[in-house]
Amino acid sequence: MNRTQEIQNFFYSQYFADGLRITFGTLIPAVIFSSFGDLQVGITISLGAMVVGLSDTPGPLSHRRNGMLTCTAIVLVAAIITNAVNSMPALLAAVIVLLSFLFSMLSVYGARASSVGTMGILIMILNIDAADSTFLNVAIHIAYILTGCVWYMVLSLSLHQVRPYRQAQQELAESIHNVADYIRIRAKFYDTKSNIEQNYRDLIEQQIVVSEHQDNVRDQLFRSKKIIKDTTKIGRRLILIFTDVVDLFEQSMATHYDYDSIRDQYGRTGVLQHFNITIRRVANELEHLGYQLNANKIPKALYQFKTDIDRIRAAIDQVEKAHQLNTLPLKKVLINIRNLIQRIDGMYAYFDMESKNTFRREEADHSRFIEHKELDLKQLRENLTLKSTLFRHAIRMSLVMGIGYLLSLAINVGSHSYWILLTIMVILKPGFSLTKQRNFQRLIGTIIGGIGGALILMLIHDQTSLFVLLLLFMVATYSLIRINYIVSVMFMTPYILIMFSFLEMNTLSILRERIVDTLIGSGLAFFSSYIILPNWESMQVHSTMRKLLIANYHYIAQGLKLIAGQPLSVTDYKLARKAVYVTSANMASTFQRMITEPKSKQKDAKEVNKFVVFNHILSSYSVTLLNTVRGADNASLTGEHVRIIRKTLFLLAQTISLFEPEEGEDEFREIEIETPAGIDNNKVDSDDAKLITDQLQFLNRIVVDLTKTCDQLMTRQRAE
C-alpha cells in the first residue's frame, strides 16, 4: 500500500470515525452554550459527553449500550459522592482511595468495564475541589453532566442505526491488514539474506496483533443477532469474509517448514526468491482487499497470479532437473500459496453480484466462538486475593491516588493540581512494563505537545484559527488514543492549552503547571509499580505456558482423530485452532512484557524465549501437518503415523504435568482416541505417506525440545 492509500485508509478507519464521533459529541454542547454566553455550562455538559464517549469502545450494539448506561450511572455516583465530601479533605482522601479501588476492580469484568471504571475515576478527579458545593449547585452540576451523557448516547446509538454494519466492516478491514502484515513477515523466511530468529520474533509480535483484532471481529459479528440472522448480502458477506480470513491465516501458517534446512537445500538454486516475491504479492493483494473494504468500495483484484504460479512451477522443475533434489517440500509450499490465492479469489467473489451460490452454508456454530461471561459478584469475590493481578493493581492504584492527592495539598504548583491524579490514573497499569511504557509516552508527548502548543499560542491570535486548530487537535487526540498513545498526547496538550486560552487563562503558567504535575504523577506511578505489591510477569508466566501447551495438545489431537479415521467436526476443529491462536498471543505478550522489566526480575528469560519460539514452530507445524493429513488419501495413513502422534501427545501431556494448575483452573485430562485395527497393516511408500511421516517426526522433535526446556525451568524453580 502506497503512502497516499495509507493516509486514506486511516480516514476510512474506525479510529478516525471514533475520533470524529467523540469530538463532535464533546464539542457541540460547548459551542451551543457559548453562543448563548454560558460557556461554563457547555463545558460541564461536554464533560459528561466526553467520559461516556471514551467508554464507548467498539463492540456489539447491546454491549456498547449497556456500557454507556453503566458509565453514566457510575459517573453520576462518583460526581455526587466527590462533591458531597469536597469540603472535608481528610474524608475526601478516604473517598479517593475507596472509589479508586472499587472502580479499578471493575477490570475483572473485561476491557469495556475497565474503561467504564477509568471514567469513574476521571470524573471523581475532575470534581475534586469544586468551587461551590451547595446542594442546589451540586444538583445542577450533576444534571448538566447527566445531560451530556444522555446527549452522547443518543448521538452514538443514532449513528449506529444509520450505518449498523459500518463498525464491524472497519474492524474486519483492520483484521485483514494485520493478516497481510503477518504473511509479509512469512515471506522473509524465503529470503536467504534475512535473519530467521528475527523473523520468528516479528511473527510472534504480529500474531499478538492478529489475535487481538480477530477477537474484536468475532465479538462484533457473532454477538450481533442482527448480523447473524441477516438474510441480506451485507451481513452474510461480512461473516463469510471473516471466516475465510481466519482460514487464510491458518493456511499462511501451514507454509511452515524447517527453514534452516530449506535454505541449506534450495538456497543456491534461486528458487526461494520466487516464493518470496509471490508471497509478498499475496500480502499486497490481501492488504488491497482490506483497503477497499474499509473504503466501502466493491473490491477489484490487484494482481493476476497465474503468471506467478507458472513461474514458481517452472523454477521447481528446473531445481529437479538441474540439481537432482527432492522438490516435494517446495511443491507443498506452492500448493499452500495457491490455496491462499484461491481463498482471496473466493472473498472477491462475494462481491460479484452476478455470481451464483456465492454464499455457501457454514457448518460452524458461531455462538461457540465467543466467550460468554456472567457479570456477577462471584467473579469479584474470586479476585479479592493477593494472587490476583487485578486486585494488586487496584490496591496500588488506590494507595497512589491517595498519596497523590495529599501531595497536591502539600505542594502548591497551581490551581490544576488534579493533573497529578490524572497522570497517575492514565499511567498506572497492572504490570510494571506497561506502566513503564505509558510513563515514557506520557512524558515525551506532554513535553513535545506543550512546546508546540505554546508556540501556537504565541504566534496565532486569531480566535477562528485557534478554534479550527482546537477541532483538528481534538479529532487527532481521540482518533489516535487507541493506536498511538504518544502521538495522541502530543495533540492532547496543545488542545488543552488552546481550550484554556478561550477561558482567558494564562496558558504559559498552565503549561508549566501541567509539565510539573505530569512529572510528579509519573514519578509516583512508576515507583509505586516497583514497590507497592509489584506484579512481575515471571510470577504468572507458568500458568500462561500451561494453557498454551494444553491448547496445542488439543489441536494436535485433531490430527490423531483424522489419522484414526474419525469424523472431524468443523466447529470443534476451529475452536481448537482458535484456542491455539489466543493462547499463543497471550504467551507472546507475556514474554514481551517480561523482557522489559528490570533484569533482576526476569527469571529464566532465555528459557522462556526458547519456549515461545518452540511453541510457535509447534503451532505452525501442527497446522502444516493437519492440512497434509486432511488432503491425504486414507490409504496413505499408516499405523506408524498413529504411533508417532500418540508418542508426541504422550510427551506433551508429560510436559503439561510439570506445571501445577492455578486455583480455579480445570485439571488436564488426556484424550482417549480409538484407532481401527486395520490401519496397523497399512505400509505405504507413497510420497504423501513419507511426507506425513517426516512431518510427524519433526513435530515429535520439537515437543522433545519443548519438554527439555520446560523441565529445566521447573527444576530451576524447585531448586530456588
XYZ file of C-alpha atoms in Angstrom:
720
model
C 0.000 0.000 0.000
C 1.448 3.367 -1.001
C 1.603 6.374 1.313
C -1.500 8.005 -0.185
C -3.559 4.853 0.346
C -2.260 4.538 3.931
C -3.487 8.057 4.700
C -6.822 7.399 3.001
C -7.139 4.102 4.848
C -6.747 5.922 8.176
C -9.506 8.371 7.267
C -11.795 5.455 6.390
C -10.883 3.576 9.583
C -12.850 3.036 12.772
C -10.230 5.038 14.689
C -10.904 8.205 12.718
C -14.668 7.572 12.867
C -14.409 7.219 16.667
C -12.346 10.418 16.846
C -14.933 12.347 14.835
C -17.829 10.995 16.891
C -16.240 11.786 20.267
C -15.061 15.226 19.097
C -18.465 16.115 17.674
C -20.294 14.815 20.747
C -17.957 16.666 23.105
C -17.683 19.973 21.255
C -21.291 20.665 20.199
C -22.671 21.399 23.720
C -19.781 23.795 24.442
C -20.282 25.613 21.120
C -24.067 25.901 21.551
C -23.917 27.242 25.109
C -21.007 29.512 24.252
C -23.193 31.179 21.623
C -25.682 31.908 24.423
C -22.916 33.375 26.573
C -22.672 30.496 29.074
C -19.557 28.564 28.090
C -19.091 27.056 31.579
C -22.414 25.213 31.372
C -21.488 23.942 27.916
C -18.127 22.669 29.197
C -19.843 20.765 32.030
C -22.259 19.119 29.582
C -19.339 18.386 27.250
C -17.562 16.705 30.168
C -20.437 14.224 30.534
C -20.391 13.573 26.790
C -16.610 13.072 26.772
C -16.473 10.469 29.547
C -19.259 8.379 28.022
C -17.621 8.775 24.593
C -14.279 7.497 25.851
C -16.011 4.422 27.317
C -17.805 3.751 24.012
C -15.299 1.261 22.640
C -16.116 -0.831 19.528
C -18.273 -3.896 20.027
C -21.785 -5.307 19.660
C -24.562 -2.721 19.967
C -26.004 -4.274 23.126
C -22.594 -4.191 24.839
C -21.985 -0.592 23.795
C -25.429 0.485 25.011
C -25.087 -1.315 28.349
C -21.558 0.044 28.751
C -22.688 3.628 28.190
C -25.623 3.235 30.594
C -23.339 1.763 33.254
C -20.786 4.509 32.656
C -23.492 7.152 33.118
C -24.588 5.606 36.426
C -21.005 5.307 37.737
C -20.116 8.836 36.615
C -23.132 10.280 38.440
C -22.392 8.308 41.627
C -18.730 9.397 41.561
C -19.666 13.057 40.981
C -22.275 13.073 43.759
C -20.001 11.427 46.351
C -16.991 13.605 45.471
C -18.994 16.842 45.637
C -20.564 15.767 48.946
C -17.166 15.480 50.698
C -15.240 18.228 48.873
C -15.172 20.491 51.918
C -13.557 17.816 54.122
C -10.033 17.000 52.839
C -9.499 14.021 55.164
C -12.777 12.413 54.170
C -12.150 13.278 50.521
C -8.784 11.476 50.675
C -10.553 8.380 52.035
C -13.189 8.607 49.268
C -10.466 8.891 46.606
C -8.798 5.745 47.941
C -12.080 3.803 48.170
C -13.508 4.801 44.781
C -10.173 4.276 43.046
C -10.072 0.723 44.419
C -13.682 -0.103 43.529
C -13.527 1.362 40.023
C -10.193 -0.352 39.310
C -11.687 -3.704 40.314
C -14.227 -3.372 37.501
C -11.406 -4.648 35.245
C -12.420 -8.116 36.454
C -15.336 -7.916 34.014
C -13.267 -7.151 30.924
C -11.887 -4.286 28.857
C -15.172 -2.396 28.461
C -15.848 -2.500 32.202
C -12.262 -1.393 32.802
C -12.748 1.713 30.634
C -16.012 2.453 32.454
C -14.167 2.245 35.789
C -11.465 4.564 34.474
C -14.120 7.127 33.523
C -15.499 6.880 37.077
C -12.039 7.745 38.422
C -11.713 10.554 35.857
C -14.982 12.235 36.837
C -14.048 11.878 40.504
C -10.740 13.665 39.848
C -12.359 16.468 37.832
C -14.879 17.122 40.619
C -12.264 17.487 43.363
C -12.187 20.961 44.921
C -15.306 22.168 43.090
C -15.752 25.898 43.631
C -19.302 25.830 45.034
C -20.590 22.766 46.862
C -24.039 23.932 47.949
C -26.775 21.358 47.445
C -28.511 23.316 44.670
C -25.325 23.955 42.695
C -24.213 20.328 43.048
C -27.633 19.154 41.823
C -27.455 21.484 38.809
C -23.873 20.395 38.104
C -24.889 16.714 38.188
C -27.865 17.451 35.923
C -25.560 19.058 33.361
C -23.228 16.036 33.422
C -26.239 13.716 33.006
C -27.412 15.804 30.053
C -24.009 15.375 28.397
C -24.053 11.609 28.993
C -27.537 11.245 27.513
C -26.656 13.502 24.546
C -23.665 11.365 23.600
C -25.608 8.095 23.982
C -28.378 9.371 21.689
C -25.776 10.526 19.155
C -23.803 7.252 19.180
C -26.828 4.932 19.016
C -28.421 7.048 16.276
C -25.282 6.835 14.136
C -25.301 3.051 14.585
C -28.895 2.856 13.365
C -27.935 4.804 10.241
C -24.947 2.517 9.456
C -25.386 -0.676 11.534
C -22.661 -2.663 9.756
C -20.022 0.022 9.375
C -18.095 -0.577 12.619
C -17.901 -4.332 12.032
C -16.790 -3.667 8.453
C -13.998 -1.339 9.635
C -12.802 -3.817 12.276
C -12.821 -6.609 9.694
C -10.755 -4.474 7.301
C -8.242 -3.802 10.084
C -8.049 -7.536 10.783
C -7.336 -8.221 7.097
C -4.495 -5.666 7.113
C -2.959 -7.388 10.146
C -3.078 -10.807 8.463
C -1.451 -9.246 5.368
C 1.403 -7.954 7.552
C 1.763 -11.452 9.059
C 2.038 -13.032 5.600
C 4.584 -10.392 4.550
C 6.783 -11.417 7.503
C 6.396 -15.064 6.485
C 7.717 -14.194 3.038
C 11.039 -13.200 4.636
C 11.748 -16.840 5.503
C 12.286 -17.396 1.776
C 14.750 -14.503 1.590
C 18.144 -16.127 2.206
C 19.574 -12.818 3.476
C 17.029 -12.355 6.279
C 17.640 -13.402 9.894
C 15.459 -16.399 10.783
C 15.445 -15.677 14.538
C 14.400 -12.063 13.943
C 11.683 -13.290 11.594
C 10.318 -15.517 14.363
C 10.319 -12.602 16.823
C 8.481 -10.406 14.317
C 5.985 -13.179 13.593
C 5.254 -13.711 17.266
C 4.707 -9.971 17.806
C 2.403 -9.748 14.804
C 0.452 -12.793 15.948
C -0.494 -10.856 19.098
C -1.971 -8.088 16.951
C -3.777 -10.543 14.646
C -5.311 -12.423 17.585
C -6.494 -9.232 19.288
C -8.260 -7.913 16.192
C -9.773 -11.278 15.289
C -11.303 -11.430 18.768
C -12.727 -7.943 18.239
C -14.277 -9.001 14.927
C -15.744 -12.152 16.493
C -17.356 -10.028 19.199
C -18.909 -7.641 16.710
C -20.085 -10.276 14.242
C -21.005 -13.294 16.344
C -22.611 -11.429 19.250
C -24.827 -9.394 16.927
C -28.156 -11.146 16.354
C -28.883 -8.689 13.552
C -25.785 -9.745 11.595
C -26.043 -13.477 12.397
C -29.702 -13.658 11.346
C -29.385 -11.176 8.480
C -30.619 -12.595 5.203
C -29.285 -9.685 3.137
C -25.933 -9.916 1.381
C -24.014 -7.423 3.500
C -24.388 -9.161 6.875
C -23.776 -12.629 5.444
C -20.843 -11.346 3.418
C -19.070 -9.945 6.485
C -19.311 -13.267 8.321
C -18.115 -15.293 5.339
C -15.180 -12.969 4.652
C -14.098 -13.131 8.286
C -14.373 -16.936 8.290
C -12.214 -17.051 5.166
C -9.686 -14.601 6.639
C -9.234 -16.829 9.700
C -8.873 -19.893 7.441
C -6.425 -17.959 5.281
C -4.414 -17.022 8.371
C -4.242 -20.710 9.252
C -3.247 -21.528 5.693
C -0.428 -18.976 5.879
C 0.863 -20.762 8.975
C 0.774 -24.019 7.028
C 3.628 -22.796 4.829
C 5.962 -23.516 7.748
C 8.946 -25.776 7.294
C 12.381 -26.216 8.814
C 13.675 -23.017 7.206
C 17.317 -23.688 8.018
C 17.020 -26.971 6.146
C 15.058 -25.344 3.307
C 17.780 -22.716 2.849
C 20.564 -25.310 3.007
C 18.892 -27.429 0.356
C 17.493 -24.867 -2.044
C 19.189 -21.538 -1.260
C 21.808 -21.885 -4.003
C 19.187 -22.711 -6.666
C 17.465 -19.303 -6.570
C 14.005 -20.882 -6.356
C 13.285 -19.409 -2.905
C 13.329 -15.867 -4.277
C 10.323 -16.729 -6.460
C 8.434 -17.844 -3.353
C 9.429 -14.649 -1.527
C 8.152 -12.394 -4.320
C 4.856 -14.239 -4.768
C 4.066 -14.437 -1.049
C 4.704 -10.689 -0.731
C 2.336 -10.119 -3.661
C -0.277 -12.248 -1.866
C 0.136 -9.977 1.175
C -0.238 -6.911 -1.063
C -3.410 -8.352 -2.587
C -4.881 -9.028 0.835
C -3.971 -5.527 2.014
C -5.607 -4.113 -1.129
C -8.786 -6.069 -0.357
C -8.811 -4.715 3.196
C -8.325 -1.155 1.945
C -11.246 -1.406 -0.492
C -13.463 -3.000 2.142
C -12.579 -0.183 4.552
C -13.329 2.396 1.833
C -16.729 0.731 1.307
C -15.941 0.073 -2.354
C -16.655 -3.021 -4.432
C -13.220 -4.728 -4.374
C -11.390 -5.448 -7.591
C -8.310 -7.696 -7.717
C -4.898 -6.078 -7.893
C -2.943 -8.991 -9.455
C -3.438 -11.963 -11.721
C -1.443 -14.746 -10.046
C -1.398 -17.294 -12.867
C 1.964 -15.966 -14.100
C 3.436 -16.199 -10.573
C 2.263 -19.792 -10.134
C 3.628 -20.789 -13.550
C 6.977 -19.124 -12.781
C 7.314 -21.000 -9.472
C 6.318 -24.296 -11.078
C 8.957 -23.807 -13.790
C 11.590 -22.929 -11.175
C 10.763 -26.116 -9.217
C 11.061 -28.216 -12.376
C 14.449 -26.596 -13.024
C 15.630 -27.482 -9.494
C 14.553 -31.074 -10.073
C 16.335 -31.357 -13.422
C 19.472 -29.291 -12.844
C 20.180 -30.072 -9.170
C 18.602 -33.546 -8.784
C 16.930 -32.524 -5.483
C 13.709 -33.796 -3.914
C 11.273 -30.920 -4.520
C 8.256 -32.319 -2.629
C 8.522 -29.688 0.180
C 8.626 -26.919 -2.442
C 5.560 -28.367 -4.166
C 3.705 -28.406 -0.831
C 4.565 -24.735 -0.277
C 3.324 -23.981 -3.794
C 0.056 -25.765 -3.034
C -0.360 -23.653 0.102
C 0.306 -20.436 -1.831
C -2.231 -21.500 -4.448
C -4.748 -22.158 -1.661
C -4.132 -18.667 -0.274
C -4.812 -17.182 -3.700
C -7.981 -19.271 -4.112
C -9.269 -18.036 -0.753
C -8.632 -14.422 -1.729
C -10.387 -15.036 -5.071
C -13.294 -16.507 -3.106
C -13.560 -13.354 -0.996
C -13.610 -11.209 -4.123
C -16.376 -13.463 -5.474
C -18.654 -12.462 -2.562
C -18.884 -9.025 -4.175
C -19.781 -10.365 -7.605
C -23.482 -9.640 -7.865
C -23.841 -11.991 -10.837
C -22.132 -14.908 -9.105
C -24.467 -17.676 -8.038
C -24.135 -19.881 -4.964
C -21.605 -17.415 -3.591
C -22.952 -17.526 -0.078
C -22.280 -21.094 0.914
C -23.681 -22.586 4.106
C -21.238 -22.720 7.038
C -21.315 -25.651 9.403
C -19.613 -23.855 12.295
C -21.750 -22.794 15.255
C -20.758 -19.127 15.601
C -22.083 -18.759 19.158
C -19.395 -21.151 20.446
C -16.586 -18.895 19.213
C -17.311 -16.085 21.659
C -16.708 -16.153 25.381
C -19.873 -15.922 27.453
C -19.306 -14.252 30.798
C -21.876 -13.752 33.505
C -21.485 -10.447 35.324
C -21.921 -11.479 38.937
C -20.329 -10.779 42.302
C -18.704 -14.225 42.324
C -16.083 -13.033 39.820
C -15.329 -10.047 42.031
C -15.051 -12.161 45.180
C -12.740 -14.667 43.478
C -10.346 -11.834 42.632
C -10.207 -10.413 46.161
C -6.895 -12.113 46.838
C -3.252 -11.100 46.542
C -2.831 -13.837 43.941
C -4.981 -11.744 41.602
C -3.099 -9.310 39.363
C -6.157 -7.047 39.182
C -6.569 -6.955 42.976
C -2.927 -5.969 43.451
C -3.341 -3.282 40.805
C -6.497 -1.925 42.455
C -4.747 -1.655 45.832
C -1.758 0.035 44.196
C -3.997 2.462 42.308
C -5.982 3.412 45.406
C -2.898 3.976 47.571
C -1.039 6.019 44.959
C -4.132 8.119 44.193
C -4.431 8.870 47.910
C -0.751 9.784 48.149
C -1.043 11.915 45.004
C -3.981 13.857 46.472
C -2.165 14.506 49.765
C 0.921 15.584 47.825
C -1.162 18.021 45.752
C -2.307 19.606 49.025
C 1.238 19.831 50.384
C 2.890 21.136 47.188
C 1.250 24.183 45.671
C 2.085 24.114 41.970
C -1.087 25.869 40.802
C -4.855 25.564 40.621
C -4.836 22.426 38.462
C -3.052 20.032 40.813
C -5.636 17.357 39.906
C -3.377 16.769 36.898
C -1.168 14.765 39.277
C -4.059 12.363 39.829
C -4.933 12.334 36.128
C -1.355 11.362 35.278
C -1.404 8.547 37.848
C -4.746 7.278 36.508
C -3.507 7.190 32.910
C -0.012 5.804 33.529
C -0.504 3.224 36.271
C -1.196 -0.193 34.737
C -1.449 -3.710 36.221
C 2.074 -4.659 35.049
C 5.394 -2.896 35.515
C 6.301 -2.996 31.815
C 3.023 -1.385 30.692
C 3.391 1.313 33.356
C 6.962 1.964 32.241
C 5.914 2.226 28.581
C 2.938 4.506 29.270
C 5.126 6.647 31.566
C 7.618 7.316 28.786
C 4.865 8.021 26.258
C 3.055 10.442 28.580
C 6.192 12.428 29.474
C 7.505 12.733 25.916
C 4.061 13.503 24.494
C 3.353 16.158 27.132
C 6.696 17.936 26.698
C 6.623 17.945 22.870
C 2.928 18.834 22.765
C 3.416 21.529 25.381
C 6.189 23.215 23.410
C 4.107 23.014 20.233
C 1.037 24.409 21.989
C 2.994 27.315 23.480
C 4.413 28.230 20.062
C 0.935 28.130 18.514
C -0.481 30.494 21.164
C 2.445 32.878 20.812
C 2.237 33.010 17.015
C -1.528 32.776 16.384
C -4.013 35.184 17.984
C -6.990 34.894 15.655
C -9.811 33.149 17.561
C -11.250 31.450 14.467
C -7.876 29.976 13.521
C -7.366 28.750 17.089
C -10.827 27.147 17.104
C -10.064 25.303 13.852
C -6.782 24.067 15.368
C -8.637 23.033 18.542
C -11.040 20.998 16.405
C -8.208 19.311 14.492
C -6.243 18.526 17.666
C -9.326 17.020 19.341
C -10.022 14.747 16.374
C -6.361 13.675 16.264
C -6.303 13.040 20.031
C -9.390 10.830 20.090
C -8.536 9.097 16.789
C -5.039 8.058 17.874
C -5.619 7.325 21.563
C -6.066 3.567 20.918
C -3.327 3.102 18.311
C -0.525 5.579 19.103
C -0.741 6.991 22.605
C 2.421 9.126 22.447
C 1.211 10.999 19.340
C -2.250 11.290 20.882
C -0.754 13.062 23.909
C 1.256 15.331 21.601
C -2.056 16.572 20.180
C -3.886 16.494 23.516
C -1.614 19.002 25.282
C -1.970 21.858 22.732
C -5.729 21.202 22.532
C -5.987 21.639 26.316
C -3.850 24.806 26.197
C -5.976 26.316 23.426
C -9.139 25.426 25.345
C -7.808 27.225 28.441
C -6.859 30.217 26.290
C -10.547 30.576 25.346
C -11.266 30.757 29.088
C -8.790 33.670 29.234
C -6.295 31.894 31.461
C -2.502 32.297 31.489
C -1.611 29.426 29.186
C 2.151 29.590 29.769
C 1.561 29.262 33.502
C -0.802 26.354 32.825
C 1.816 24.709 30.591
C 4.438 24.913 33.340
C 1.912 23.536 35.824
C 0.919 20.667 33.506
C 4.530 19.605 32.922
C 5.371 19.743 36.661
C 2.224 17.825 37.628
C 2.918 15.245 34.924
C 6.446 14.723 36.247
C 5.168 14.289 39.823
C 2.361 11.928 38.796
C 4.541 9.847 36.509
C 7.197 9.527 39.199
C 4.626 8.289 41.733
C 3.119 5.835 39.244
C 6.481 4.446 38.134
C 7.980 3.865 41.569
C 4.745 2.504 43.027
C 4.650 -0.202 40.345
C 8.079 -1.278 41.597
C 7.474 -1.220 45.366
C 3.714 -1.494 46.092
C 2.598 -5.096 45.528
C 4.584 -5.318 42.262
C 3.286 -7.670 39.625
C 6.158 -9.311 37.760
C 5.380 -11.374 34.674
C 7.643 -14.172 35.935
C 5.070 -14.714 38.702
C 2.369 -15.779 36.239
C 4.278 -16.989 33.191
C 3.978 -20.668 34.162
C 0.181 -20.514 34.111
C 0.257 -18.981 30.621
C 2.714 -21.658 29.451
C 0.479 -24.430 30.759
C -2.585 -23.043 28.943
C -0.647 -22.832 25.689
C 0.612 -26.411 26.000
C -2.921 -27.655 26.635
C -4.233 -25.742 23.605
C -1.515 -27.263 21.385
C -2.247 -30.728 22.794
C -5.942 -30.486 21.878
C -5.125 -29.117 18.435
C -2.641 -31.889 17.622
C -5.194 -34.405 18.918
C -7.412 -33.352 15.992
C -4.709 -34.837 13.744
C -4.863 -38.141 15.613
C -8.636 -38.208 15.081
C -8.121 -37.771 11.351
C -5.417 -40.443 11.138
C -7.616 -42.775 13.195
C -10.377 -42.330 10.620
C -12.773 -40.469 12.913
C -15.020 -37.705 11.526
C -13.772 -34.223 12.359
C -16.324 -31.582 13.325
C -15.629 -28.233 11.662
C -16.689 -26.371 14.817
C -14.535 -28.474 17.170
C -11.553 -28.145 14.843
C -11.900 -24.373 14.560
C -12.422 -23.986 18.302
C -9.182 -25.904 18.940
C -7.441 -23.719 16.370
C -8.803 -20.525 17.957
C -7.557 -21.659 21.393
C -4.039 -22.079 19.971
C -4.096 -18.616 18.396
C -5.368 -16.896 21.536
C -3.060 -18.656 23.995
C -0.064 -18.184 21.678
C -0.760 -14.451 21.536
C -1.152 -14.307 25.335
C 2.135 -16.138 25.820
C 3.995 -13.874 23.387
C 2.515 -10.788 25.037
C 3.524 -12.037 28.492
C 7.096 -12.638 27.328
C 7.309 -9.207 25.674
C 6.284 -7.560 28.939
C 8.654 -9.772 30.889
C 11.781 -8.716 28.954
C 11.048 -5.013 29.554
C 11.094 -5.491 33.322
C 14.226 -4.982 35.454
C 16.893 -7.619 34.804
C 16.728 -8.784 38.411
C 13.061 -9.718 37.923
C 13.471 -11.563 34.630
C 13.603 -15.133 35.854
C 14.667 -17.687 33.228
C 14.119 -15.229 30.366
C 16.270 -17.263 27.939
C 14.365 -20.482 28.617
C 11.009 -18.697 28.307
C 12.162 -17.231 24.984
C 13.047 -20.750 23.782
C 9.613 -21.925 24.916
C 7.880 -19.149 22.932
C 9.845 -19.925 19.744
C 9.410 -23.709 20.062
C 5.687 -23.273 20.628
C 5.357 -21.031 17.602
C 7.111 -23.669 15.475
C 4.948 -26.375 17.065
C 1.722 -24.456 16.358
C 2.734 -23.647 12.782
C 3.907 -27.168 12.042
C 0.732 -28.620 13.563
C -1.257 -26.619 11.007
C 1.018 -27.925 8.246
C 0.536 -31.499 9.455
C -3.254 -31.253 9.772
C -3.573 -29.742 6.305
C -1.433 -32.550 4.863
C -3.446 -35.238 6.660
C -6.772 -33.686 5.629
C -5.655 -33.659 1.999
C -4.167 -37.166 2.009
C -5.846 -40.326 0.842
C -6.914 -42.642 3.692
C -4.700 -45.347 2.233
C -1.659 -43.141 2.894
C -2.299 -43.159 6.678
C -0.423 -45.912 8.481
C -0.043 -47.437 11.897
C 3.385 -45.810 12.113
C 1.698 -42.417 11.865
C -0.619 -43.316 14.742
C 2.289 -44.465 16.913
C 4.350 -41.308 16.314
C 1.490 -38.931 17.006
C 0.474 -40.875 20.126
C 4.068 -40.702 21.326
C 4.082 -36.947 20.672
C 0.814 -36.405 22.545
C 2.013 -38.523 25.478
C 5.198 -36.453 25.701
C 3.190 -33.233 25.513
C 0.921 -34.494 28.311
C 4.003 -35.227 30.447
C 5.213 -31.684 29.808
C 1.846 -30.244 30.864
C 2.011 -32.254 34.100
C 5.190 -30.360 35.057
C 3.050 -27.266 35.710
C 0.668 -27.096 38.645
C -2.793 -25.734 37.728
C -3.706 -22.480 39.424
C -6.646 -22.205 41.778
C -9.862 -22.409 39.764
C -8.227 -23.945 36.683
C -9.507 -27.251 35.348
C -7.414 -30.384 35.687
C -5.862 -31.555 32.429
C -7.074 -34.891 31.073
C -5.509 -36.833 28.233
C -7.711 -37.638 25.262
C -8.517 -41.277 24.530
C -8.976 -41.957 20.808
C -9.774 -45.427 19.468
C -7.929 -46.370 16.274
C -9.152 -49.013 13.789
C -7.130 -52.223 13.958
C -6.754 -52.364 10.161
C -4.710 -49.207 9.998
C -1.716 -51.000 11.541
C -1.471 -53.149 8.419
C -1.050 -50.144 6.115
C 2.527 -49.931 4.894
C 2.576 -47.299 2.219
C 5.615 -45.861 0.483
C 3.782 -43.093 -1.353
C 5.087 -39.527 -1.331
C 2.166 -38.439 0.857
C 2.871 -41.158 3.416
C 6.572 -40.261 3.558
C 5.784 -36.554 3.908
C 3.362 -37.209 6.787
C 5.977 -39.397 8.482
C 8.614 -36.670 8.131
C 6.243 -34.027 9.483
C 5.249 -36.180 12.457
C 8.879 -36.912 13.293
C 9.740 -33.199 13.107
C 6.748 -32.426 15.349
C 7.977 -35.021 17.825
C 11.480 -33.476 17.870
C 10.009 -30.042 18.597
C 7.993 -31.475 21.514
C 11.149 -33.175 22.841
C 12.952 -29.797 22.787
C 9.936 -28.183 24.414
C 9.886 -30.797 27.169
C 13.595 -30.293 27.899
C 13.105 -26.526 28.143
C 10.115 -26.864 30.489
C 11.910 -29.455 32.612
C 14.906 -27.114 33.029
C 12.567 -24.276 34.009
C 10.708 -26.262 36.650
C 13.898 -27.902 38.003
C 15.447 -24.470 38.485
C 12.299 -23.196 40.164
C 12.207 -26.109 42.623
C 15.885 -25.512 43.447
C 15.255 -21.857 44.385
